[in-house]
CSV table of C-alpha atoms and ligand atoms in Angstrom, one decimal:
chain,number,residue,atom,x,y,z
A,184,UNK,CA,100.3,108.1,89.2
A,185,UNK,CA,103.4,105.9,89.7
A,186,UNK,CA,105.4,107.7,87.9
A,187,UNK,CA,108.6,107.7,89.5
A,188,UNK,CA,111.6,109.7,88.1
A,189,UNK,CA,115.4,108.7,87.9
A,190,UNK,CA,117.7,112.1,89.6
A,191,UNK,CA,121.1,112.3,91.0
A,192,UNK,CA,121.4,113.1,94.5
A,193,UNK,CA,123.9,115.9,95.0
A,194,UNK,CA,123.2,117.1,98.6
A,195,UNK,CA,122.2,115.2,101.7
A,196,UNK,CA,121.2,116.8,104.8
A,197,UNK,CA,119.9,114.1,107.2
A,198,UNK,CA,116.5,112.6,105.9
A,199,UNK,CA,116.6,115.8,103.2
A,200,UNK,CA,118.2,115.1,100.1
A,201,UNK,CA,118.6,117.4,97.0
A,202,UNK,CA,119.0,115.9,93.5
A,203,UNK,CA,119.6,117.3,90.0
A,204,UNK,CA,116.9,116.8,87.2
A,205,UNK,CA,117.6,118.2,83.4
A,206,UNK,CA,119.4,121.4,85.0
A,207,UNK,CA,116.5,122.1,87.9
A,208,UNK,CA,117.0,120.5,91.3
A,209,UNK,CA,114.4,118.9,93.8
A,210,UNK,CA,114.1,118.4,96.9
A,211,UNK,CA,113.0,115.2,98.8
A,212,UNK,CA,112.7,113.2,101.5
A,213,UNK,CA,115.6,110.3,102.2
A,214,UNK,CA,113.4,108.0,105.3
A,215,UNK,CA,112.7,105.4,103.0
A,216,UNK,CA,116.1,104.9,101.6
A,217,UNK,CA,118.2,105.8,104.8
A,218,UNK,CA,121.6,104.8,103.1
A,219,UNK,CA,121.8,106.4,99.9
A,220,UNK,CA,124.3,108.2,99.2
A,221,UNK,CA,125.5,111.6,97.6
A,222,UNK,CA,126.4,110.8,93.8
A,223,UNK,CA,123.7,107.9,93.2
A,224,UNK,CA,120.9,107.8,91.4
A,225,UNK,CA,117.9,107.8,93.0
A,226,UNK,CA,114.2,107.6,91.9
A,227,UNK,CA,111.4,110.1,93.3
A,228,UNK,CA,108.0,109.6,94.0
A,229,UNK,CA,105.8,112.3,95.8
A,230,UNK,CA,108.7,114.0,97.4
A,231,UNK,CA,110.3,110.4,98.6
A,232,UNK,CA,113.5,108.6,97.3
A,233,UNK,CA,111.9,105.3,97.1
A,234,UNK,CA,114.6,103.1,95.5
A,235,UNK,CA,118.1,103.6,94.4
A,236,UNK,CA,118.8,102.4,90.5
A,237,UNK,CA,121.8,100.1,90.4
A,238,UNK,CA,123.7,100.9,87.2
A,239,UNK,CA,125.6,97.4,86.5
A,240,UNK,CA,122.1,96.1,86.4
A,241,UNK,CA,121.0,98.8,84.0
A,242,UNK,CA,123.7,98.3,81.4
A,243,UNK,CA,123.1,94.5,81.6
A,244,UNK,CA,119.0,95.0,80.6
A,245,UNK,CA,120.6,96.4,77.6
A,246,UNK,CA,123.0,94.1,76.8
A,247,UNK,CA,121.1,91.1,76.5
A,248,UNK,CA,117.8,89.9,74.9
A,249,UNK,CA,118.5,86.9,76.6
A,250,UNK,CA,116.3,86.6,79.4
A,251,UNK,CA,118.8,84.3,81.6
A,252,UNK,CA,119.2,86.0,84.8
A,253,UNK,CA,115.9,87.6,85.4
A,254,UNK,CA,114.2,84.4,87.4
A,255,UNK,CA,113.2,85.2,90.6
B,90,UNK,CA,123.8,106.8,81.9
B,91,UNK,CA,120.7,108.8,82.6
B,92,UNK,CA,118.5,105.4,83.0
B,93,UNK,CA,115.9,107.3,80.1
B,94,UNK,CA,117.2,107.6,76.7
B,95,UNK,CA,119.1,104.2,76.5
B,96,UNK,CA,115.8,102.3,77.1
B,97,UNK,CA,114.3,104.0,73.9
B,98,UNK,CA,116.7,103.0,70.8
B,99,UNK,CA,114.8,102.4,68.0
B,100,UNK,CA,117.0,99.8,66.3
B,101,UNK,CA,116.6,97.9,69.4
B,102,UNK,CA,112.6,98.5,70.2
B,103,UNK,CA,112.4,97.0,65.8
B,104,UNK,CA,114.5,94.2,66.5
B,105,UNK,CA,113.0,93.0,69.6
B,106,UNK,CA,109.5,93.5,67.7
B,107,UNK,CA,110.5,91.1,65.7
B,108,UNK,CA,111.2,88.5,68.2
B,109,UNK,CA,108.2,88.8,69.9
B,110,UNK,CA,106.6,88.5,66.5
B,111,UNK,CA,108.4,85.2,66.3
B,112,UNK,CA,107.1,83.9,69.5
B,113,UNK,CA,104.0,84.8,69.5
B,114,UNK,CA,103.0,81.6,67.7
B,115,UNK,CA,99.0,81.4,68.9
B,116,UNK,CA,96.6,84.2,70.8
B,117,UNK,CA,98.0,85.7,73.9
B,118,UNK,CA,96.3,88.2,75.7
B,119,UNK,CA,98.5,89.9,78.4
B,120,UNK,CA,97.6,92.3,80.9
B,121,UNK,CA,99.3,95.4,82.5
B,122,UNK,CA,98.7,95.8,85.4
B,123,UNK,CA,99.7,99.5,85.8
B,124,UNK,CA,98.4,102.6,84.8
B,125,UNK,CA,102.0,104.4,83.7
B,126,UNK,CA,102.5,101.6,81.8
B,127,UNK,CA,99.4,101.5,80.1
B,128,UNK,CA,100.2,105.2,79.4
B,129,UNK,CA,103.6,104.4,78.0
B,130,UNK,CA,102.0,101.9,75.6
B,131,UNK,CA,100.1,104.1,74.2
B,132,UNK,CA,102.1,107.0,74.2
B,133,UNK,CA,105.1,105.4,71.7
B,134,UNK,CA,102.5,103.4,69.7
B,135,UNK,CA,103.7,100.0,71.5
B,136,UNK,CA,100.2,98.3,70.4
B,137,UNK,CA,101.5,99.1,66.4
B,138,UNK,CA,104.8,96.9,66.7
B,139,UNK,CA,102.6,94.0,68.4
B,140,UNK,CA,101.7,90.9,65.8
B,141,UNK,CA,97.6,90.7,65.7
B,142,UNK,CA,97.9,87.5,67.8
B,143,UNK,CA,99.3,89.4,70.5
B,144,UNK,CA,96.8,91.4,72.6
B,145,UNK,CA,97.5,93.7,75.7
B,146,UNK,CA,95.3,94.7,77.9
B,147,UNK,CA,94.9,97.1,80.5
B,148,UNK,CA,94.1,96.5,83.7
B,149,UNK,CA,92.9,98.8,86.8
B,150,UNK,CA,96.1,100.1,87.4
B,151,UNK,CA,95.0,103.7,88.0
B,152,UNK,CA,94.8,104.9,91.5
B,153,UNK,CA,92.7,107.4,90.7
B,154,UNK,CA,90.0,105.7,88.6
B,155,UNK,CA,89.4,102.6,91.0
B,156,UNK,CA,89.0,105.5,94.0
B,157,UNK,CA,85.0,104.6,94.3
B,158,UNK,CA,83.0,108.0,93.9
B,159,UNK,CA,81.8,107.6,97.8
B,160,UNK,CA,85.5,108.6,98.7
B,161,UNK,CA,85.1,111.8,96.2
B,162,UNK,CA,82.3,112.8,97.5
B,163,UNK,CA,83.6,112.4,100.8
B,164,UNK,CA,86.5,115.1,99.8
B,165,UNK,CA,84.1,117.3,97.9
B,166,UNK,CA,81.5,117.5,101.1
B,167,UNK,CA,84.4,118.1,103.5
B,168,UNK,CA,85.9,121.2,101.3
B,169,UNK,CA,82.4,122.4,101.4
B,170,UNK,CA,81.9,122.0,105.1
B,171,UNK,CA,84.7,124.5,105.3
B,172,UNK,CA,87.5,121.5,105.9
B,173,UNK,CA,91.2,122.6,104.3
B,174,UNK,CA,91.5,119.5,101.5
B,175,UNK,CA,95.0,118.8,99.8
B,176,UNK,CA,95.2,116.0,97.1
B,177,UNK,CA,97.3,114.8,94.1
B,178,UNK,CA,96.8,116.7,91.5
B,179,UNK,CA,95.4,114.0,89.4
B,180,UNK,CA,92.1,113.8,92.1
B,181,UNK,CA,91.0,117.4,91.3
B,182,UNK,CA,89.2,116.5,88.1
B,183,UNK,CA,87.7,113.0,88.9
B,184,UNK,CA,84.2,112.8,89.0
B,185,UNK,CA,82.2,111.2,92.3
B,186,UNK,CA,78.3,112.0,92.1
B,187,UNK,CA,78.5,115.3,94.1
B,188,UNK,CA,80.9,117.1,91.7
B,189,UNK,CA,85.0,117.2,91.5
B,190,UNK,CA,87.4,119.0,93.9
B,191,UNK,CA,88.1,121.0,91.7
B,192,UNK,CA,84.6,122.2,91.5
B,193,UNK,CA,84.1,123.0,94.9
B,194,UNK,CA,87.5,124.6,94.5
B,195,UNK,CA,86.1,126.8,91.5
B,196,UNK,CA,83.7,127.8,94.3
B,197,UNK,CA,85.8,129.1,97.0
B,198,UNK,CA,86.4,125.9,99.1
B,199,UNK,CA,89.6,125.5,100.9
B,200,UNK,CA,91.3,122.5,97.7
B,201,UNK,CA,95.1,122.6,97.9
B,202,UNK,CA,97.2,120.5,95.1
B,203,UNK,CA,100.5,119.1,96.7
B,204,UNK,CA,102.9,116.6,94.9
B,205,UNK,CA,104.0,115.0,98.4
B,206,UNK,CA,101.9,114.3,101.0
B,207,UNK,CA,104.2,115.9,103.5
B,208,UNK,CA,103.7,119.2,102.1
B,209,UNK,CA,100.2,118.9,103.4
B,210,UNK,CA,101.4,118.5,107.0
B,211,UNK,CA,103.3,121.1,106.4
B,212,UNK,CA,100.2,123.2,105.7
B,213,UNK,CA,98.3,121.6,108.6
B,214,UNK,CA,101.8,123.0,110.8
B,215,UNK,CA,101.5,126.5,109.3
B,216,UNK,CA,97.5,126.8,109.4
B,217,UNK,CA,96.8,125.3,113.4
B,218,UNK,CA,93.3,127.0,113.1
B,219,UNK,CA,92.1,125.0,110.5
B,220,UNK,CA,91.6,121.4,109.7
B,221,UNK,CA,93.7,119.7,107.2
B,222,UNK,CA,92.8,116.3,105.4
B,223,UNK,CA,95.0,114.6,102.8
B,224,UNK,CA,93.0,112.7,100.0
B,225,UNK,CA,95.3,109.2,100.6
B,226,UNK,CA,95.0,108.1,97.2
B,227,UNK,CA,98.3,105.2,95.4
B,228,UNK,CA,99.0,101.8,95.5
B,229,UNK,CA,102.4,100.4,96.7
B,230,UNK,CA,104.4,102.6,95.5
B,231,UNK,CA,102.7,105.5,97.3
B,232,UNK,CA,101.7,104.0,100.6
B,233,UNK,CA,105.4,104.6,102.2
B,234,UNK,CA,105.6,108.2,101.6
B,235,UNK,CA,102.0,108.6,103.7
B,236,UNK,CA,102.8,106.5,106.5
B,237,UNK,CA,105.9,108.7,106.8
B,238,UNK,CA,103.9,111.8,106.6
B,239,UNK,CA,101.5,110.6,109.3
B,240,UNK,CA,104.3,109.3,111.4
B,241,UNK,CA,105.6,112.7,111.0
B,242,UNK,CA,102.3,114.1,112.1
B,243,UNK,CA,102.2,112.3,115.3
B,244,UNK,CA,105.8,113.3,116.2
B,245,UNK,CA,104.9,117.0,115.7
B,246,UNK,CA,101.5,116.1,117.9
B,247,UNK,CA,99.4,117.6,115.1
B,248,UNK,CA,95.8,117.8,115.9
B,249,UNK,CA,94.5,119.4,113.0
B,250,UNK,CA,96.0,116.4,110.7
B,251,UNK,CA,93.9,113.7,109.1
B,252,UNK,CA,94.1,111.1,106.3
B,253,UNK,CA,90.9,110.0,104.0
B,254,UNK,CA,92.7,106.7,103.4
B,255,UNK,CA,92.2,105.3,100.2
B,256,UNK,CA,95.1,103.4,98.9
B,257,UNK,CA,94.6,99.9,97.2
B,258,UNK,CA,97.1,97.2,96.7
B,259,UNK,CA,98.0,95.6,94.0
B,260,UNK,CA,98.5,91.6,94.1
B,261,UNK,CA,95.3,90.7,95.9
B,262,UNK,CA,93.4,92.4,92.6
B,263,UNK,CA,95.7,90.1,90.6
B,264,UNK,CA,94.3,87.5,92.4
B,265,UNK,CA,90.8,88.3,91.0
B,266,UNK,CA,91.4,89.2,87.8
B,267,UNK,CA,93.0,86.3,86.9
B,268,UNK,CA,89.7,83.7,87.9
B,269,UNK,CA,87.1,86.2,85.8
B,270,UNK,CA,85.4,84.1,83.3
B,271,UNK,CA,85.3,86.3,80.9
B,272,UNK,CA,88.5,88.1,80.6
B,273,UNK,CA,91.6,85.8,79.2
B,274,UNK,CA,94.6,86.6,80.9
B,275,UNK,CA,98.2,84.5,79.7
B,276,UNK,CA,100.3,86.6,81.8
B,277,UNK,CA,101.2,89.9,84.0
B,278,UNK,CA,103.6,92.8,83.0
B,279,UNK,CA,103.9,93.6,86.9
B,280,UNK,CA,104.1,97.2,87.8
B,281,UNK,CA,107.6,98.3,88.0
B,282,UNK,CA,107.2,101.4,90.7
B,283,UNK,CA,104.7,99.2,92.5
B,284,UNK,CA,107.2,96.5,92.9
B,285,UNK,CA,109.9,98.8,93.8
B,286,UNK,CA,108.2,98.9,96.9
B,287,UNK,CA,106.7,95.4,97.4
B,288,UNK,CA,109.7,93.4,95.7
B,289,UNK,CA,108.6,90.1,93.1
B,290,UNK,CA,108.3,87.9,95.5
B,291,UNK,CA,104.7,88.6,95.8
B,292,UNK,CA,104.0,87.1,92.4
B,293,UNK,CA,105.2,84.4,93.0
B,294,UNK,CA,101.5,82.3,93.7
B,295,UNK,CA,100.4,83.4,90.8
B,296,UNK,CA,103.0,82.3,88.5
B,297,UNK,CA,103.0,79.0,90.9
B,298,UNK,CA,98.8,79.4,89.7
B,299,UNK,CA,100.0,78.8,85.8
B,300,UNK,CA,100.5,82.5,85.0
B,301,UNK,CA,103.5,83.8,84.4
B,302,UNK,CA,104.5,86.7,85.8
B,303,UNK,CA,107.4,90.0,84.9
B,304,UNK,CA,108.3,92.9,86.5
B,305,UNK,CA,109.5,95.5,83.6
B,306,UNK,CA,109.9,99.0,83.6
B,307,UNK,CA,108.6,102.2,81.7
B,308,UNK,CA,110.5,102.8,78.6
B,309,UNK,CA,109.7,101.3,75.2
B,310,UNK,CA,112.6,98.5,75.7
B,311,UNK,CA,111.6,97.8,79.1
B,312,UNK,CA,107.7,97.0,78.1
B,313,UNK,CA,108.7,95.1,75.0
B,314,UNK,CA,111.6,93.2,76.5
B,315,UNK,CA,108.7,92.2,79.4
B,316,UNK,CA,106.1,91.2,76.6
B,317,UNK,CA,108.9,89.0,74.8
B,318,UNK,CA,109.6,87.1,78.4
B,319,UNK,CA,106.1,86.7,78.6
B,320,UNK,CA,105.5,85.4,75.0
B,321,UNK,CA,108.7,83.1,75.9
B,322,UNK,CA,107.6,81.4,79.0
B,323,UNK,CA,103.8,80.6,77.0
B,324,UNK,CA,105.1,79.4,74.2
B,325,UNK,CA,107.4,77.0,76.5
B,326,UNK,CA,104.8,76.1,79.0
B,327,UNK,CA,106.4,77.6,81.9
B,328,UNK,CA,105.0,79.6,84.4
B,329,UNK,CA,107.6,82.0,86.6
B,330,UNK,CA,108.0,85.5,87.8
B,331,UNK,CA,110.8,87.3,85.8
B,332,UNK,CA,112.4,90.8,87.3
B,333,UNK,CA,113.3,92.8,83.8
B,334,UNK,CA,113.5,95.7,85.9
B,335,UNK,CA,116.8,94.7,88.2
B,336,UNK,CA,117.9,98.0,88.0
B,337,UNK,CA,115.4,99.4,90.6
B,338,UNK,CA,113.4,96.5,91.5
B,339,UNK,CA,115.3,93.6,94.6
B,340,UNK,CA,113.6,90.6,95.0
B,341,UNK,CA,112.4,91.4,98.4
B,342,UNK,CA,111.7,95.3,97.5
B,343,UNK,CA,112.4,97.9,99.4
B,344,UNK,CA,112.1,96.9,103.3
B,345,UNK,CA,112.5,100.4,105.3
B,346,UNK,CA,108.8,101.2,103.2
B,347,UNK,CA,107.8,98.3,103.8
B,348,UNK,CA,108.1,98.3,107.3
B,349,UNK,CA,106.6,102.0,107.5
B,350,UNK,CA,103.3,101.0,106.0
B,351,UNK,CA,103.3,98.0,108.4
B,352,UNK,CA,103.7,100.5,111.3
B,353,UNK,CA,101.5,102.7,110.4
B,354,UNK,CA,98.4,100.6,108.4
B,355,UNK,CA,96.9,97.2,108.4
B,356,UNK,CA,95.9,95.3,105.7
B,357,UNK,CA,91.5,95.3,105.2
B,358,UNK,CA,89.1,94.0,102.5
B,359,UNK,CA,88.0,97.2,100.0
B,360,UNK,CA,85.8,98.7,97.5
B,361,UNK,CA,87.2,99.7,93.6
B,362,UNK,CA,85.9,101.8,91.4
B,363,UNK,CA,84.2,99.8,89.2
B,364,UNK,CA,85.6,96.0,90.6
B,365,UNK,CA,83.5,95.9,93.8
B,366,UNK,CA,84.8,94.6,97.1
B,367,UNK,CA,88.1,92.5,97.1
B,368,UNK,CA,89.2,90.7,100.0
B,369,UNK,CA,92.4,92.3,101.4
B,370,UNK,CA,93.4,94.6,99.1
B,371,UNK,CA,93.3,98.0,101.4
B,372,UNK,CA,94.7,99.3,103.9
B,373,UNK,CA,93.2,101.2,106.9
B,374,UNK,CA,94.8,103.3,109.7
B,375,UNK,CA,96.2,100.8,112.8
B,376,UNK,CA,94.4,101.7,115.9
B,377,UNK,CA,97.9,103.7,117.3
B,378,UNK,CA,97.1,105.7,114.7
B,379,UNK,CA,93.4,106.4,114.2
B,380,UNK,CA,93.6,109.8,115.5
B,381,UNK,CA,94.9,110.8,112.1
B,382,UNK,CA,91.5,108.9,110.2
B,383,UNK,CA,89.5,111.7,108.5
B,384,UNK,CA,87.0,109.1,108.6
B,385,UNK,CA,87.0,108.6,112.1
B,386,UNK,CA,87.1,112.7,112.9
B,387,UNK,CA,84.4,113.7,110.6
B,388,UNK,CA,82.3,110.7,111.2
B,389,UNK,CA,81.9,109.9,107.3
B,390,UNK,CA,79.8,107.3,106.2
B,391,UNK,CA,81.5,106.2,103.0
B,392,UNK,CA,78.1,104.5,101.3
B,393,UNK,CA,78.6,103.3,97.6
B,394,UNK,CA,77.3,105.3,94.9
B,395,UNK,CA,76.5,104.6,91.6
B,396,UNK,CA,78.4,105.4,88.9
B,397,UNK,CA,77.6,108.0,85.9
B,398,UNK,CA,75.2,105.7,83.4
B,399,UNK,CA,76.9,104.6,80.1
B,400,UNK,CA,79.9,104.7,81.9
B,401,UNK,CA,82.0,101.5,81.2
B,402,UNK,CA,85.4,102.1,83.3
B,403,UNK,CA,84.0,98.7,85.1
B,404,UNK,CA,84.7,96.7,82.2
B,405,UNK,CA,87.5,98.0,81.4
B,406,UNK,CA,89.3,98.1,84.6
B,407,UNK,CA,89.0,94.5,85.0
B,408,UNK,CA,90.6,94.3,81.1
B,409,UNK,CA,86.7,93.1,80.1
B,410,UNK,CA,86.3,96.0,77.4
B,411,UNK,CA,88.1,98.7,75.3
B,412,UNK,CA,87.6,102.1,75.6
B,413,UNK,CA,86.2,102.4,72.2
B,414,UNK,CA,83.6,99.7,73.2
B,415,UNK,CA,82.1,102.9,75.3
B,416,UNK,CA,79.1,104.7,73.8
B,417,UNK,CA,80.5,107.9,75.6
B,418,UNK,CA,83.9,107.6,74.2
B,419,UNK,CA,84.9,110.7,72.0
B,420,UNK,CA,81.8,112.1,72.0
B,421,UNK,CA,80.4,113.1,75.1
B,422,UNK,CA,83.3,111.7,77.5
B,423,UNK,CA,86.4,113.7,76.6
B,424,UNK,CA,89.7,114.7,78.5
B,425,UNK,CA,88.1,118.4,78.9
B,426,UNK,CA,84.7,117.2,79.6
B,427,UNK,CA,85.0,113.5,81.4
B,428,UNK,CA,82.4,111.0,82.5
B,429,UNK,CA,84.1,108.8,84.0
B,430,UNK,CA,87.3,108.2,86.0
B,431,UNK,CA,88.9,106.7,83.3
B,432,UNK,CA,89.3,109.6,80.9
B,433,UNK,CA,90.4,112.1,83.7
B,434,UNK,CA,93.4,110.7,84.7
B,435,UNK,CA,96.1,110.8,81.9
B,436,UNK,CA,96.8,107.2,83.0
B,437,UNK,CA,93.2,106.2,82.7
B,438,UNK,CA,92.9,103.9,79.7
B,439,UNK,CA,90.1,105.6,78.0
B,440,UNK,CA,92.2,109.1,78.5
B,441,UNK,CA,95.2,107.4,77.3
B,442,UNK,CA,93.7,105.9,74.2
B,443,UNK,CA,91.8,109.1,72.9
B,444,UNK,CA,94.9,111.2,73.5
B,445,UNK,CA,97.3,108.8,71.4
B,446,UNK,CA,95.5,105.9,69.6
B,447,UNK,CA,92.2,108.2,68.3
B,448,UNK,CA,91.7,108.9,64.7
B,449,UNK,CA,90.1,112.0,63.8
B,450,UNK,CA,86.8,111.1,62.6
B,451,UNK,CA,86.6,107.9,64.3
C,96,SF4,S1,84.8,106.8,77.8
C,96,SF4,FE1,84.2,108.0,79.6
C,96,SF4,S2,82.1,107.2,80.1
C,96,SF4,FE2,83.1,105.7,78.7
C,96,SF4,S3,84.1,104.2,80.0
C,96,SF4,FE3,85.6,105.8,79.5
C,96,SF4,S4,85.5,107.2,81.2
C,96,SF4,FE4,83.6,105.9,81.3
């Protein structure tokens, strides 16, 4: 039930936000990620942005097996 | 970059099978603590790439099958009271003693499906004759979005509005899985959505407990590069929380959510499906807000039930048993025709494993 999908955010209106998913586009709310921003991707979870995905930090999961960098 | 595709490259998934087989140098028995991941696992065959000393287990990561059948029946009595219920369309088919929603729905009552919870204040705004109650069912991850939505109902001064809160959290389970006597658990793949929310820093006494603890995402490479860290920090003795998820999860999560379920709920000790009562890991309505408590406004007495007999989802929500150990399982608890809660939802293990892992015949 915590499936969460990745989807681009192409319109913002207030805490309304429209994003693009494999050619159909959904709508959600933006009051739990107040500063995102047209053009980022954003993840959706029962018709909430709930986190941005920070791409730098995606292409470096892929990069490395080494697991230097992940401590908390 | 679509954040999907790149985290499923099959050269990569091989090669870091291997090195996980090379680690894995004595028994290890990790747990996942989250339904989607358990789902994932199954669904591309994860368990198959895993040497035999390696064992992953699910844990109750599954809103929906730790919901106890009390709350169910709570819904289901509502709906046939003449009460306007709206639910995640994951509750409709889950069992309590009384029947399912969608059973009641089947029979006329009022059941709405909605994939947000603010589309059923919406229909509480559009319908101001009826009453309206929202099945709050989620962990972390779907906590934030409610709060909102009941915020949202106060500000409109909605009086036909309620919440049957449900939602369970997930560390405090951790916490009592990991001291059960009879379930061996070397480490945590932590879940990733979950943690979006709540950050990793909330692992952090476990892994300062002995158990070491990783945050990892939902695609094959995420899962297996999360094993691999675990099998890592075993074989070296060490015991930390690792964030393989970086791309969505901060250390500290997500603080706007955080602070909306801390407006809007407080933290209170609660039943599971299967686990019993565990101390502080619920949440209930703050007292600002207890106008919007379905429980409160219907006066429901939420007494424990029993559960179907035969049923094992007890077991193996707290990682005790497989599926397969079930007398039910296959024959007569199936997807079309379930039991228990754990073979309705497609996260529950016992759905997930019969849908993917089952061999004809077996
Ligand atoms: S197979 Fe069905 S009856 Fe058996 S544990 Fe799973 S859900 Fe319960």
């Amino acid at each position: 039930m915590c499936v969460a999908l990745p989807c681009k955010l192409v319109e913002i209106d207030g805490n309304r936000g429209v994003a693009e998913l494999g050619g159909s586009q959904v709508k959600m709310r933006l009051d739990l990620l107040p500063d995102a921003q047209v053009g980022d991707y954003v993840l959706v979870h029962a018709g909430f942005a709930i986190e941005k995905l920070d791409e730098e930090e995606a292409h470096k999961t892929l990069d490395v097996l080494d697991e230097l960098g992940w401590w908390e | 970059m679509k954040f999907i595709q790149e985290y499923q490259n099959p050269e990569q998934v091989h090669r870091l099978a291997r090195e996980i087989a090379d680690v894995v140098s004595e028994p290890m028995s990790f747990m996942e603590v989250c339904g989607t991941h358990a789902h994932a696992v199954a669904r591309y065959g994860l368990h198959e790439l895993f040497p035999e000393q390696l064992g992953l287990i699910s844990g109750p990561g599954c809103p929906v099958c730790v919901t106890p059948p009390e709350v169910i029946d709570a819904a289901v009595r509502l709906a046939q009271e003449g009460v306007w219920v709206a639910a995640f369309g994951d509750m409709m088919k889950v069992p309590g003693s009384q029947g399912t929603l969608s059973g009641v729905k089947a029979q006329g009552g009022q059941v709405r499906i909605v994939y947000s919870p603010m589309q059923s204040v919406e229909w509480a705004q559009e319908n101001p004759g009826e009453q309206i109650v929202f099945m709050g069912v989620g962990f972390e991850t779907t906590v934030p979005s409610v709060a909102v939505s009941i915020g949202e109902a106060k500000q409109l001064g909605l009086r036909n509005f309620s919440v049957l809160v449900a939602h369970r959290l997930i560390p405090p389970a951790m916490e009592v899985l990991v001291d059960q006597p009879d379930v061996q658990i070397d480490g945590f793949l932590c879940p990733g959505h979950v943690s979006a929310i709540i950050g990793s820093k909330p692992y952090q006494p476990l892994a300062d407990g002995g158990i070491p603890c990783v945050v990892a995402g939902f695609e094959p490479l995420d899962i297996l590069q999360g094993v691999y860290v675990l099998a890592r920090m075993r074989q070296e003795g060490k015991a930390r929380v690792a964030n393989q998820y970086k791309r969505v999860v901060r250390r500290e999560g997500n603080p706007v959510a955080l602070a909306k379920i801390k407006e809007v709920f407080e933290v209170t000790d609660c039943r599971w499906r299967g686990l019993g009562v565990m101390p502080d890991s619920g949440l209930r309505l703050r007292e600002e807000y207890e106008d919007f408590d379905a429980e409160k406004r219907f006066e429901l007495d939420l007494l424990p039930v029993a559960e179907p007999p035969g049923c094992e989802c007890g077991a193996i929500l707290r990682g005790a048993k497989h599926p397969t150990d079930c007398g039910l399982f296959g024959s007569a608890c199936r997807p079309d025709h379930p039991i228990g809660p754990c073979m309705v939802s497609s996260e529950g293990a016992c759905a997930a494993v019969y849908r993917y892992e089952r061999v004809e015949g077996d």
